[in-house]
Tab-separated table of C-alpha atoms in Angstrom:
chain	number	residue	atom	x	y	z
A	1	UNK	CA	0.620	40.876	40.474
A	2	UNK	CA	0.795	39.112	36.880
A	3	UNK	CA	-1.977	37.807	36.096
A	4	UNK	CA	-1.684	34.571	33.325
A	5	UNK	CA	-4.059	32.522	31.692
A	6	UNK	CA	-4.556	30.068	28.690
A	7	UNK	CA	-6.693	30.064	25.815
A	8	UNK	CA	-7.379	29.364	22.110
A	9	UNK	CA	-8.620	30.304	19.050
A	10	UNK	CA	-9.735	28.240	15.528
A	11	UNK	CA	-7.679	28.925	12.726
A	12	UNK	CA	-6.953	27.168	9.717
A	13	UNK	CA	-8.307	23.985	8.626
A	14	UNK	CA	-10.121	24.129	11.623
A	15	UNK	CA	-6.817	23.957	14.321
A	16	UNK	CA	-6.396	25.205	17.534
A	17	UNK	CA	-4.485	28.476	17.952
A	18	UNK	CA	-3.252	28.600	21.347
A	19	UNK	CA	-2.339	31.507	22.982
A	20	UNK	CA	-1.124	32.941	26.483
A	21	UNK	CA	-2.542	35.925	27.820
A	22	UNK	CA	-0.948	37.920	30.475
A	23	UNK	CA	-1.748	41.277	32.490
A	24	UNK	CA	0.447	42.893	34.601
A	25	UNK	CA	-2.144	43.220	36.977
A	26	UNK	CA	-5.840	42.111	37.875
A	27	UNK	CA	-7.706	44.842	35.646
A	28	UNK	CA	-7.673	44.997	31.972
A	29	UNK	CA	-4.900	47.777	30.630
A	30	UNK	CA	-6.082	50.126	27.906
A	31	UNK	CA	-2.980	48.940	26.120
A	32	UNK	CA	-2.355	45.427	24.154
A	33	UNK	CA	0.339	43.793	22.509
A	34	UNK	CA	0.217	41.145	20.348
A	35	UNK	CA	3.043	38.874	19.916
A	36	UNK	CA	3.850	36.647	17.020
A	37	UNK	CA	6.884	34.528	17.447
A	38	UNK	CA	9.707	32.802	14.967
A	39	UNK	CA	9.644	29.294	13.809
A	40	UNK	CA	12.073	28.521	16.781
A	41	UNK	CA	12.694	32.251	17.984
A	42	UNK	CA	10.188	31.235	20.850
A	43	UNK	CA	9.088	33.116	24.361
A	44	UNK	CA	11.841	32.500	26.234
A	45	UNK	CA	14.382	33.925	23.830
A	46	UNK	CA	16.466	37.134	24.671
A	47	UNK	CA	14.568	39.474	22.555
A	48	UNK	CA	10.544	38.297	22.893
A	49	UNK	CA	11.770	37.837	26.894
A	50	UNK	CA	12.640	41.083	27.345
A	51	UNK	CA	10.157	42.718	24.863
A	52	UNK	CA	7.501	40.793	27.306
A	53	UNK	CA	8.926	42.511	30.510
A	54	UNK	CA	8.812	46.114	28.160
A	55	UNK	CA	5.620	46.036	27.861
A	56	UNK	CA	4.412	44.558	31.015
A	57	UNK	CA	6.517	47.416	32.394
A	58	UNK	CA	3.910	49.812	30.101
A	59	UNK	CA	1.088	48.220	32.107
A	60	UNK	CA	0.355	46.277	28.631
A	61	UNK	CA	-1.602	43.358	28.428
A	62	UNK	CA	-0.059	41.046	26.329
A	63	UNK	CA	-0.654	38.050	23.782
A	64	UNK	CA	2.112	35.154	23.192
A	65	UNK	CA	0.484	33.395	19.961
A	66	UNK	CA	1.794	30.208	20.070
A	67	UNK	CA	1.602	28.644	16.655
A	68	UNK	CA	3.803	25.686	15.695
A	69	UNK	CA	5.385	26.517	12.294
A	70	UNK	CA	9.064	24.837	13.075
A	71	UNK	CA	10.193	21.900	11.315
A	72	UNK	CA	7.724	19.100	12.078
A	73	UNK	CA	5.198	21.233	10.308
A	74	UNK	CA	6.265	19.827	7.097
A	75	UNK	CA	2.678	21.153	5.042
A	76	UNK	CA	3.543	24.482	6.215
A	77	UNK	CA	8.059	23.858	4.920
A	78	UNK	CA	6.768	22.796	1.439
A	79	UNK	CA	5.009	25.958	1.156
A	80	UNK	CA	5.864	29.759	-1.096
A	81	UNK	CA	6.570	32.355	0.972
A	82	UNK	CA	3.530	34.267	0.336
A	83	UNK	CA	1.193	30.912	1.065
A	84	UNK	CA	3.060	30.402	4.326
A	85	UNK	CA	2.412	33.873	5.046
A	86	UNK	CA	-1.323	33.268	3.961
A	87	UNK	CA	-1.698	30.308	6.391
A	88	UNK	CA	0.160	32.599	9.395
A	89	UNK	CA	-2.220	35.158	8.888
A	90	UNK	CA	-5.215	33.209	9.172
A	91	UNK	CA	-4.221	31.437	12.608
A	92	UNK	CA	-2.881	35.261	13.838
A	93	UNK	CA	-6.192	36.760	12.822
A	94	UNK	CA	-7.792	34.276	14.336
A	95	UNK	CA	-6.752	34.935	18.224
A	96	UNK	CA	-6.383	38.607	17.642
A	97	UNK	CA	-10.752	38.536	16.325
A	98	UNK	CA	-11.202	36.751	19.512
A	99	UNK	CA	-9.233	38.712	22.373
A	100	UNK	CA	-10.239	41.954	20.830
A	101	UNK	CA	-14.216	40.895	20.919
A	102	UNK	CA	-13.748	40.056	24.443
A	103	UNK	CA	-12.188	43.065	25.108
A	104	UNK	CA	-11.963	45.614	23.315
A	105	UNK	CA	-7.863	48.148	23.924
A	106	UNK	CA	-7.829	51.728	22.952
A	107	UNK	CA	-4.094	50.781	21.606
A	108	UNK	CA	-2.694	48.049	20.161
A	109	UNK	CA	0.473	46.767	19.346
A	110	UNK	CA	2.023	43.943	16.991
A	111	UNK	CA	5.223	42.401	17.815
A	112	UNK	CA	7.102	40.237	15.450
A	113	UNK	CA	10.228	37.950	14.495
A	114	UNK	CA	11.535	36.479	11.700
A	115	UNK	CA	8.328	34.672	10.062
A	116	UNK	CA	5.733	36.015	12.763
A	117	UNK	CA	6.419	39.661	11.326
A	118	UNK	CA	4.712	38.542	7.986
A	119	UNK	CA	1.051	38.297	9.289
A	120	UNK	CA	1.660	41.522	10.911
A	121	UNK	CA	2.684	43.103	7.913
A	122	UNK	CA	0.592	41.235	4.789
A	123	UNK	CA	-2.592	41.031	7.124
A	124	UNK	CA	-2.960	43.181	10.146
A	125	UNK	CA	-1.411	46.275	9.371
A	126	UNK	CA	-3.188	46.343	5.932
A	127	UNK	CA	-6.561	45.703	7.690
A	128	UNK	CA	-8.120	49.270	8.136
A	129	UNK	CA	-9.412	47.972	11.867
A	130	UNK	CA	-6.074	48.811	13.086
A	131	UNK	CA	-5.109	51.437	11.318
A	132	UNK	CA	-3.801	53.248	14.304
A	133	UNK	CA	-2.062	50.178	15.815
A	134	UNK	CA	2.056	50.603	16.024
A	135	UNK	CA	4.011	47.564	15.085
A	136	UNK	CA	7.629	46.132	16.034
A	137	UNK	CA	9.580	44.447	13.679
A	138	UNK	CA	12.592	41.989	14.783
A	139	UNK	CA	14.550	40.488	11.788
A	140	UNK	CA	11.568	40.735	9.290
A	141	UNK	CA	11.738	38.165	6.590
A	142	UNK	CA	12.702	41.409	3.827
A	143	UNK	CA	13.433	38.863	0.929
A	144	UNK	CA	9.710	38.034	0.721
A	145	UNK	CA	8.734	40.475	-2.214
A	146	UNK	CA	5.127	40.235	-0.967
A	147	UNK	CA	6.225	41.606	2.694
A	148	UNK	CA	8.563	44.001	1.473
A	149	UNK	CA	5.394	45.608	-1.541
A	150	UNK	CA	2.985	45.647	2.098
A	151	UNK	CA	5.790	47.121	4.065
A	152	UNK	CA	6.207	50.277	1.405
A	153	UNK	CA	2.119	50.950	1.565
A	154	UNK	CA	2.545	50.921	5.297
A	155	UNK	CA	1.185	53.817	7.023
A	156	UNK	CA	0.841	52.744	10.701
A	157	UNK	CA	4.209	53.828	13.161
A	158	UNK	CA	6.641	50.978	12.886
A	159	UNK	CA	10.223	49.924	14.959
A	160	UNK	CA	11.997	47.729	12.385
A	161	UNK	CA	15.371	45.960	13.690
A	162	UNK	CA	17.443	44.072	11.657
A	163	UNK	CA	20.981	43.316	11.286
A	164	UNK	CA	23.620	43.509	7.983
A	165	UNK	CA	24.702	39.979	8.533
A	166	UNK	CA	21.060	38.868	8.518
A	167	UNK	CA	20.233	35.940	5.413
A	168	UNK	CA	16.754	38.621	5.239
A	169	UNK	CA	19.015	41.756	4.890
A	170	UNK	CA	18.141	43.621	1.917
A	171	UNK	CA	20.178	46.732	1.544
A	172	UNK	CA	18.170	48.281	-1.711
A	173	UNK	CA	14.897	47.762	-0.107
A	174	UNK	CA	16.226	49.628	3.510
A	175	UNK	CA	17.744	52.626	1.054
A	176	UNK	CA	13.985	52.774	-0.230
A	177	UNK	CA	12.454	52.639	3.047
A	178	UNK	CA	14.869	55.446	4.299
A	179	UNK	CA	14.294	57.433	1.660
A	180	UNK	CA	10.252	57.406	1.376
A	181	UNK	CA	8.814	55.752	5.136
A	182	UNK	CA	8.938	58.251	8.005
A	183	UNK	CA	6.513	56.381	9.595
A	184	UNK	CA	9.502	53.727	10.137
A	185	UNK	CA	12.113	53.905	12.661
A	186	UNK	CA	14.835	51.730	11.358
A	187	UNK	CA	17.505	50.395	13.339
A	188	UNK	CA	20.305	48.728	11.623
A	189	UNK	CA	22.549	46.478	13.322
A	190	UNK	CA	26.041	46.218	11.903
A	191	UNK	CA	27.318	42.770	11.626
A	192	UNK	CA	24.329	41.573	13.188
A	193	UNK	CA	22.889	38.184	12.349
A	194	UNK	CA	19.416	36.809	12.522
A	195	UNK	CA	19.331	36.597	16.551
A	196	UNK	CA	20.936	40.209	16.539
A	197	UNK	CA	23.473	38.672	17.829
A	198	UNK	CA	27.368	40.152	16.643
A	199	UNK	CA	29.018	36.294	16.137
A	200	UNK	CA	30.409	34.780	19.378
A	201	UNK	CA	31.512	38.186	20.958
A	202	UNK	CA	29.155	38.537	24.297
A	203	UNK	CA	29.985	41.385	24.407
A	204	UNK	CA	29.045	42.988	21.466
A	205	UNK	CA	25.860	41.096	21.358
A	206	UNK	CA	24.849	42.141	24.822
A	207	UNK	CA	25.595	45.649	23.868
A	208	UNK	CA	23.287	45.322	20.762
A	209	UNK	CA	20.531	43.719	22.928
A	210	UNK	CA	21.010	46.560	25.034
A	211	UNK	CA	20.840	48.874	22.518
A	212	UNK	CA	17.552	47.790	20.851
A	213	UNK	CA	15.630	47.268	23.581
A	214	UNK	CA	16.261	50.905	24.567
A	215	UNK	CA	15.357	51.878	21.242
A	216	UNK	CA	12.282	50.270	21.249
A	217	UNK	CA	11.488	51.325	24.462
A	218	UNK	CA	11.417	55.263	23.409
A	219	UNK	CA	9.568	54.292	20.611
A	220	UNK	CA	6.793	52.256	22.737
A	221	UNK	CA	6.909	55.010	25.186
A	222	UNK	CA	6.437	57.632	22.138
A	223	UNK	CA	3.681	55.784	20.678
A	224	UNK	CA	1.697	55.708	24.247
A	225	UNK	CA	1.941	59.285	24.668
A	226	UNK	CA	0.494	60.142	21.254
A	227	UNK	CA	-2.410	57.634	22.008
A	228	UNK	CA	-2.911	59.759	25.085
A	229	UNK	CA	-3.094	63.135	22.978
């Protein structure tokens, strides 16, 4: 049975970081994933919903970070993209430091979208402490020059989706990723937007949801058996 609970963490200027912490049963897994959500790409979206049941289905414990970085956080709007990024990575390092003490996971995994990929990728997957941590990218934020320099000097295993229609999409820096990261699986999504979603047709955007959740599930699945090696 699922097991949830609440909890929090300090992070900048001395703010809560809540967070929801949920295991798909009543002992700890050896597995964790981390997830860090959009500015309004919340929980209960199509693609953090069903990445939450993927990994649950893993017997994953698993982290919803629930920042607040959406409109009425005007401080946080006014910012540069690499101080915004700055500010995400202290709160995100700040609930990751405490779970982990509590507890420490023989694997770990980061899930992103849109903004909440850019802690991931400026801060945690350039901290050696989880240098063998896999990451997930959803509609990374590629236009930031500071994510896309971190993303090249990544070395961890990374899923990256993203679609061509995306504002983010940056077709010179996925040719350079192709061409020099095999450590990234990339999955572009023609005609895709920011939600991965192909305009209105339902059908096409059901097919794409379809799609990348499979994708990502045989690369989840891949990463757990080479932990197990």
């Amino acid at each position: 049975m699922v097991q949830i609970s609440a909890g929090h963490a300090i992070g900048r200027n001395s703010q809560d970081v809540r967070y929801t912490y949920i295991q798909p049963g009543e002992a700890r897994s050896r597995t964790i994933c981390f997830f860090c959500p959009g500015s309004s790409y919340l929980f209960d979206k199509p693609y953090l919903h069903y990445s939450t049941m993927l990994m649950l289905s893993h017997h994953s414990d698993i982290v919803h970070i629930e920042y607040a970085y959406g409109k009425d956080n005007v401080p946080f709007g006014e910012l540069s993209m690499s101080e915004r990024s700055e500010w995400m990575q202290e709160d995100v390092q700040a609930v990751v430091r405490k779970v982990l003490a509590e507890h420490p996971y023989e694997q770990i995994f980061f899930l992103g979208k849109s903004i909440g990929t850019m802690p991931i990728v400026d801060g945690l997957l350039q901290d050696s402490a989880h240098e063998k941590a896999a990451a997930i990218l959803l509609t990374p934020i590629l236009t930031s020059d500071l994510l896309a320099t971190n993303l090249l000097k990544t070395k961890q295993p990374v899923y990256l989706a993203i679609g061509t229609e995306d504002h983010f999409y940056r077709e010179p820096l996925m040719e350079k990723l192709r061409e020099t990261k095999p450590n990234l699986h990339l999955e572009i999504v023609p005609n895709a937007n920011h939600a991965l979603e192909i305009g209105l047709d339902l059908r096409a955007s059901l097919s794409t949801l379809t799609a990348v959740m499979e994708e990502m599930d045989r690369f989840v699945t891949r990463q757990l058996q080479l932990g197990q090696s």
